[in-house]
Coordinates of C-alpha atoms in Angstrom, one line a residue:
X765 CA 0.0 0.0 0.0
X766 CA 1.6 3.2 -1.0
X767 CA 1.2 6.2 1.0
X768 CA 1.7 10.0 -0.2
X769 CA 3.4 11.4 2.7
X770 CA 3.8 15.0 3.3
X771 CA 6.2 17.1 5.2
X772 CA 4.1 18.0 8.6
X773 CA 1.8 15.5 8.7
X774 CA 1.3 13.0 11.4
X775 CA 0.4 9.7 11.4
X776 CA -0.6 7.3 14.4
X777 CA 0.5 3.8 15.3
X778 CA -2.5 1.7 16.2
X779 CA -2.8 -1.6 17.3
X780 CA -3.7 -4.7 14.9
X781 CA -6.0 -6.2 17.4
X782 CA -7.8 -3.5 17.7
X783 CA -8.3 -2.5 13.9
X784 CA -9.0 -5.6 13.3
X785 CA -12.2 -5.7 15.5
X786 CA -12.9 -2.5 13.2
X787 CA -11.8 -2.9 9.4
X788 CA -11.7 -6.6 8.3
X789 CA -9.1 -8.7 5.9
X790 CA -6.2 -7.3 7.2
X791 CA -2.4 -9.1 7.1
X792 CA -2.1 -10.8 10.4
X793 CA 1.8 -10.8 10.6
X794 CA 1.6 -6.9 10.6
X795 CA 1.8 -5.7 14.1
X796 CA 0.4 -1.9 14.0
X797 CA -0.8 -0.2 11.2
X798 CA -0.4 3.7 10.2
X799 CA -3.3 5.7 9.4
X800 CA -3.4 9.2 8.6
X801 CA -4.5 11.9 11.1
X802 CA -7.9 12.3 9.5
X803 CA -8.0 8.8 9.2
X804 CA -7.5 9.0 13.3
X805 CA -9.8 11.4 14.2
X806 CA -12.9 9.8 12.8
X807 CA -11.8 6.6 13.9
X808 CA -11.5 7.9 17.7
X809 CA -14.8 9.6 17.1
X810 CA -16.9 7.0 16.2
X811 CA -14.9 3.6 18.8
X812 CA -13.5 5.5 21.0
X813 CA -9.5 5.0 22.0
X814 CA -6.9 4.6 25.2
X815 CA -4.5 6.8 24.1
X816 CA -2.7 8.1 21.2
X817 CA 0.9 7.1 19.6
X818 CA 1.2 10.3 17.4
X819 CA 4.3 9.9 15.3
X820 CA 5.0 12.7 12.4
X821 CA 6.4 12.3 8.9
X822 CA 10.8 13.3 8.5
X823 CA 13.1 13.3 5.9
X824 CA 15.2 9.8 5.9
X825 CA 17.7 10.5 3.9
X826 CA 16.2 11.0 0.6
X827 CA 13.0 9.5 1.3
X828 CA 10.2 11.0 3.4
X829 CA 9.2 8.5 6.5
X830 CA 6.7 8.3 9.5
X831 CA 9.6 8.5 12.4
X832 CA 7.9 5.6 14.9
X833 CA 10.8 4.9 17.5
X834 CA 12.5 2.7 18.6
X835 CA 11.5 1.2 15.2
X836 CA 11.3 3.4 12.0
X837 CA 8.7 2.2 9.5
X838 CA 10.0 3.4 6.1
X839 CA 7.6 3.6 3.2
X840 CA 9.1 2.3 -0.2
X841 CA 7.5 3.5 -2.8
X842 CA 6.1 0.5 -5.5
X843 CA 6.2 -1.8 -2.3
X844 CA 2.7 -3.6 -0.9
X845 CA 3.9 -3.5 2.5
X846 CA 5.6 -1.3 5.3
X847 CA 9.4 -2.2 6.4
X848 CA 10.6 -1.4 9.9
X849 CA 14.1 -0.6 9.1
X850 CA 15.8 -0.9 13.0
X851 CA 19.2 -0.4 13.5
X852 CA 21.4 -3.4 16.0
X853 CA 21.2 -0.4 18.8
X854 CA 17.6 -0.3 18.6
X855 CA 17.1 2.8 16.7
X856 CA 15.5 3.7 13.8
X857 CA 17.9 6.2 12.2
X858 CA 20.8 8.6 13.0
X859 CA 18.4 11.4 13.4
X860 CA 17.0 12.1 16.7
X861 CA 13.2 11.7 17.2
X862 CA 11.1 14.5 15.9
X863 CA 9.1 16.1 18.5
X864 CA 6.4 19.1 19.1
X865 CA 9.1 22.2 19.2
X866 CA 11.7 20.3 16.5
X867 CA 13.9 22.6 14.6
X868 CA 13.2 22.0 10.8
X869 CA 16.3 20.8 8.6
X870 CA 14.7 20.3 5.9
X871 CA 16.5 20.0 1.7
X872 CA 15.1 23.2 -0.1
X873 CA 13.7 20.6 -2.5
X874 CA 11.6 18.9 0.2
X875 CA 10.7 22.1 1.0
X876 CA 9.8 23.5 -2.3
X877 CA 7.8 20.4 -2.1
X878 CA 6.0 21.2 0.9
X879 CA 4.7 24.7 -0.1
X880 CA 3.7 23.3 -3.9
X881 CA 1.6 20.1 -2.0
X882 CA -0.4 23.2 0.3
X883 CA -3.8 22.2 0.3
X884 CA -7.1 23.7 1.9
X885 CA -7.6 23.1 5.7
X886 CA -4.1 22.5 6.0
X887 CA -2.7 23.4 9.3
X888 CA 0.4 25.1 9.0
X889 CA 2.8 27.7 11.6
X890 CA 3.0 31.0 10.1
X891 CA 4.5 34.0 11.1
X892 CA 2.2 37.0 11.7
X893 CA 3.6 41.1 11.4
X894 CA 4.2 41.6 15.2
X895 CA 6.5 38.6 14.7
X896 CA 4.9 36.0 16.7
X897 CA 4.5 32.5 15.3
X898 CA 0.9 31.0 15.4
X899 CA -0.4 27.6 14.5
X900 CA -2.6 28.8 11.0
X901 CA -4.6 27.1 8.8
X902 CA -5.1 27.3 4.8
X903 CA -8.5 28.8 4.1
X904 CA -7.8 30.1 0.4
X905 CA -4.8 29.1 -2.0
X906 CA -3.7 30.4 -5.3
X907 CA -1.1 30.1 -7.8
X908 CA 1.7 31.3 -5.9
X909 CA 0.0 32.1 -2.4
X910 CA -2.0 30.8 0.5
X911 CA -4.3 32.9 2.6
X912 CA -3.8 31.9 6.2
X913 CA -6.2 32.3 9.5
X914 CA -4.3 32.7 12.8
X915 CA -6.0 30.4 15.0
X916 CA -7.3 31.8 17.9
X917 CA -7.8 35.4 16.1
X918 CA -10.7 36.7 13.9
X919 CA -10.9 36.9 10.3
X920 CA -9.8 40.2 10.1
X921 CA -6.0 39.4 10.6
X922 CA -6.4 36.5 7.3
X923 CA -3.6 37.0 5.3
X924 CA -2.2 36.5 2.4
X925 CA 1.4 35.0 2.2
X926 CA 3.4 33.3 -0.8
X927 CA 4.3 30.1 -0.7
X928 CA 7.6 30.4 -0.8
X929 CA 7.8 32.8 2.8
X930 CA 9.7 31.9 5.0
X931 CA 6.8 33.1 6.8
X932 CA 5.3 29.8 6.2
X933 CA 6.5 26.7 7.8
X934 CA 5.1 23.4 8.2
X935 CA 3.1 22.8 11.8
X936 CA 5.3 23.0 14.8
X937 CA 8.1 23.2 13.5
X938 CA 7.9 26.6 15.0
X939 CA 5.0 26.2 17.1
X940 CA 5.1 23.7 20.0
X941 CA 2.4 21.6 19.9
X942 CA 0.1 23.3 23.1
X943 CA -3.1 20.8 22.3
X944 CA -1.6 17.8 24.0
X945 CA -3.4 19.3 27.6
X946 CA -2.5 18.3 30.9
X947 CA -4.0 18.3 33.9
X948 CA -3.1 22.0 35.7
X949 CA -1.9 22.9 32.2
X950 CA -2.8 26.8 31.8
X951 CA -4.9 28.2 29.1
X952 CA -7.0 31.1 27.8
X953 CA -10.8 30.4 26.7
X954 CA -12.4 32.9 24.7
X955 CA -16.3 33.5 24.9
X956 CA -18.8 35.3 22.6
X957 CA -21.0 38.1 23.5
X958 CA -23.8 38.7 21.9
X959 CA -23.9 42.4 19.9
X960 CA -20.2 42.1 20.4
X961 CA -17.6 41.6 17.6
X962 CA -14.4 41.0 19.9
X963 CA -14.3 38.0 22.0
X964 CA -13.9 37.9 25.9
X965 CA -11.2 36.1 26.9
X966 CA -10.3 34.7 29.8
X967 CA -7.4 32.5 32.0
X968 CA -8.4 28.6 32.8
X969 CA -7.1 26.1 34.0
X970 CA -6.9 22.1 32.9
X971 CA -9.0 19.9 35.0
X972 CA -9.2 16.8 33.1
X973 CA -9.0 15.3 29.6
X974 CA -10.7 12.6 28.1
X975 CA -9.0 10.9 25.3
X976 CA -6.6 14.0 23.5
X977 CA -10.4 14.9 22.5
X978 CA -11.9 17.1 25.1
X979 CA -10.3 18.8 27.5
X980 CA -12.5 20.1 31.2
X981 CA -11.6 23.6 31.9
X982 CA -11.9 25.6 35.6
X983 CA -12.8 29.1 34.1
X984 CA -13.1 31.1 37.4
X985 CA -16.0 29.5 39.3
X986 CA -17.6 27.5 36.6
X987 CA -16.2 24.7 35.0
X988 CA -16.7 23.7 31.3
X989 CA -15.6 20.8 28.5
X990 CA -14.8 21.5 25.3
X991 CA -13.0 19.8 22.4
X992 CA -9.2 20.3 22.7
X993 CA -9.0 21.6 18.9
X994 CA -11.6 24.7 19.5
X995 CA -10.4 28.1 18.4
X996 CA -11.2 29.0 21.7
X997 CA -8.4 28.3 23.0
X998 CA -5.5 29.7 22.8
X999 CA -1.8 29.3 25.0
X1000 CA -1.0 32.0 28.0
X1001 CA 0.1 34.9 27.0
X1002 CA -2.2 35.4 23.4
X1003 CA -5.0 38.0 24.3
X1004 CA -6.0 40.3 27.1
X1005 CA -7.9 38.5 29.8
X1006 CA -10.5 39.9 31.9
X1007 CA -9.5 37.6 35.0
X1008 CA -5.5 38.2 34.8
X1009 CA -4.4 39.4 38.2
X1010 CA -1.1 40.2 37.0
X1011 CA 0.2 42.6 34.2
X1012 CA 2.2 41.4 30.9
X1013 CA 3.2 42.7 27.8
X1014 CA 1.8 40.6 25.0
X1015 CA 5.6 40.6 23.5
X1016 CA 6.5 37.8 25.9
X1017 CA 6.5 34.8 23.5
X1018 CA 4.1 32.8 24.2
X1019 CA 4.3 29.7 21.1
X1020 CA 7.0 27.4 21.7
X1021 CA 10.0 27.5 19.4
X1022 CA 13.1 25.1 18.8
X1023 CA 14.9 26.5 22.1
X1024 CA 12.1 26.9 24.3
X1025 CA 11.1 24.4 27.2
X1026 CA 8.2 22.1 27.6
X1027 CA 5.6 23.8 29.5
X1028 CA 3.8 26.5 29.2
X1029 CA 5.0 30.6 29.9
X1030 CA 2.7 31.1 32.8
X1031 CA 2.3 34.6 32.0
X1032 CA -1.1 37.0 32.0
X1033 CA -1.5 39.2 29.4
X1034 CA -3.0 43.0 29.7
X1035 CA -1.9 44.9 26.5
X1036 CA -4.7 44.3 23.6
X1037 CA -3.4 42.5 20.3
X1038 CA -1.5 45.3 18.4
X1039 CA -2.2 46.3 14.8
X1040 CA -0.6 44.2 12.3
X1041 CA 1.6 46.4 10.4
X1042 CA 1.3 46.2 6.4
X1043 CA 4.9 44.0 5.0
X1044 CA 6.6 45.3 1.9
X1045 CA 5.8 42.2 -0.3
X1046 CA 3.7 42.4 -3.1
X1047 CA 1.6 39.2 -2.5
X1048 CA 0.5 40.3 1.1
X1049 CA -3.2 41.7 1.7
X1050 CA -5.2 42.2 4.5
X1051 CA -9.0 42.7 5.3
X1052 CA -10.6 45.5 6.8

């Protein structure tokens, strides 16, 4: 079975027993089996899961590969089935694991690749004016562009980028991956108000989660569930809350990059978003 893997996607290990009890006339001597993300997510949706083994797709040497350690499974292209290529030490490869804040060494072919494959929904890290990095996701594409929506923000700061900006970069490699909650992890919630075009937002706190899905939040004295991938929600140190007992500047970084640690900035913002400023390029628009 041959797989078109993509720089940025993930795929997730699950276990033969238990896709076997869903999707019939499967090899038997096969011990897990990769499935794409949105493969995943209905999957958990509809049966329910224990846990996740989220594993993302690298470069291996020339060849693009889902990086499951200890083993690596390396797709060959014109091949029916999936190798695991281990080395005697137990590793898959040379290359260290990829992770949730990994720094991208990536060929400017794959690359090139990457940008050219962009496709709608796609969720992507992009670079906004104030020069923060936010997880973003594809909502329009063109010839040599891609319109991008800052998660967490309104669609008044869409922009338009071009492909080739460095602006662009595939998902967390600049943005650490903030979703995967934790009990007393910190967050921000936003909540509508009716007649009201701005969001309130304020400071919670993880409770619980229930299967990477949904995620119970302690939002000053009430407490409320909602799914983990809600726009929302949005790391520390985003937006002005209205339940921050300490002041901030909104400068403080507040997406994981390459060099930053683990957990969160436990920071509480006060200064309001500021105005994107317009860039010098050409293929950059915004909307009123």
């Amino acid at each position: 079975m041959t797989r078109n893997y993509q720089l940025g996607d993930a795929w997730f290990v699950v276990s033969t027993g238990w896709w076997q009890r869903v999707v019939g006339r499967l090899m038997e001597d096969v011990d897990y089996r990769l499935v794409s993300e949105r493969v995943w997510r209905a999957l958990a949706l509809e049966f329910g899961f224990d846990w996740e083994i989220r594993r993302e797709v690298v470069t291996m040497g020339r060849r693009l590969a889902v990086d499951v350690y200890p083993a690596g499974l390396e797709e060959r292209v014109g091949h029916s089935h999936v190798t695991a290529a281990v080395s005697g030490s137990g590793s898959a490869s040379t290359s260290p694991p990829s992770s949730p804040e990994r720094t991208t060494d990536l060929s400017a072919v794959a690359m090139d690749q990457w940008r050219n494959d962009l496709k709608m929904g796609q969720l992507v890290d992009a670079l906004d004016t104030d020069s923060k990095w936010y997880e973003a996701r594809i909502v329009d594409l063109a010839d040599a562009r891609a319109k991008v929506h800052y998660r967490g923000w309104s669609a008044k700061w869409d922009e338009w980028l071009a492909r080739t900006s460095p602006r662009l970069m595939p998902l967390h490699t600049k943005v650490r991956d903030w979703r995967r909650f934790r009990v007393n992890d910190e967050v921000q919630v936003g909540e509508e108000r009716p007649g009201k075009k701005r969001m309130q937002w304020r400071d919670a706190t993880v409770l619980a989660t229930v299967k990477s899905l949904l995620v119970q939040l302690q939002i000053d004295e009430d407490v409320h569930w909602m799914d983990a991938q809600d726009e929302r929600l949005c790391p520390p140190g985003t937006h002005r809350t209205v339940n921050g007992a300490v002041n901030a500047e909104t400068t403080t970084p507040s997406s994981g990059t390459s060099g930053s640690s683990n957990s969160f900035i436990n920071i509480t913002p006060t200064a309001a978003r500021r105005k994107r400023l317009k860039t010098a390029s050409t293929y950059s628009s915004f909307d009123n």
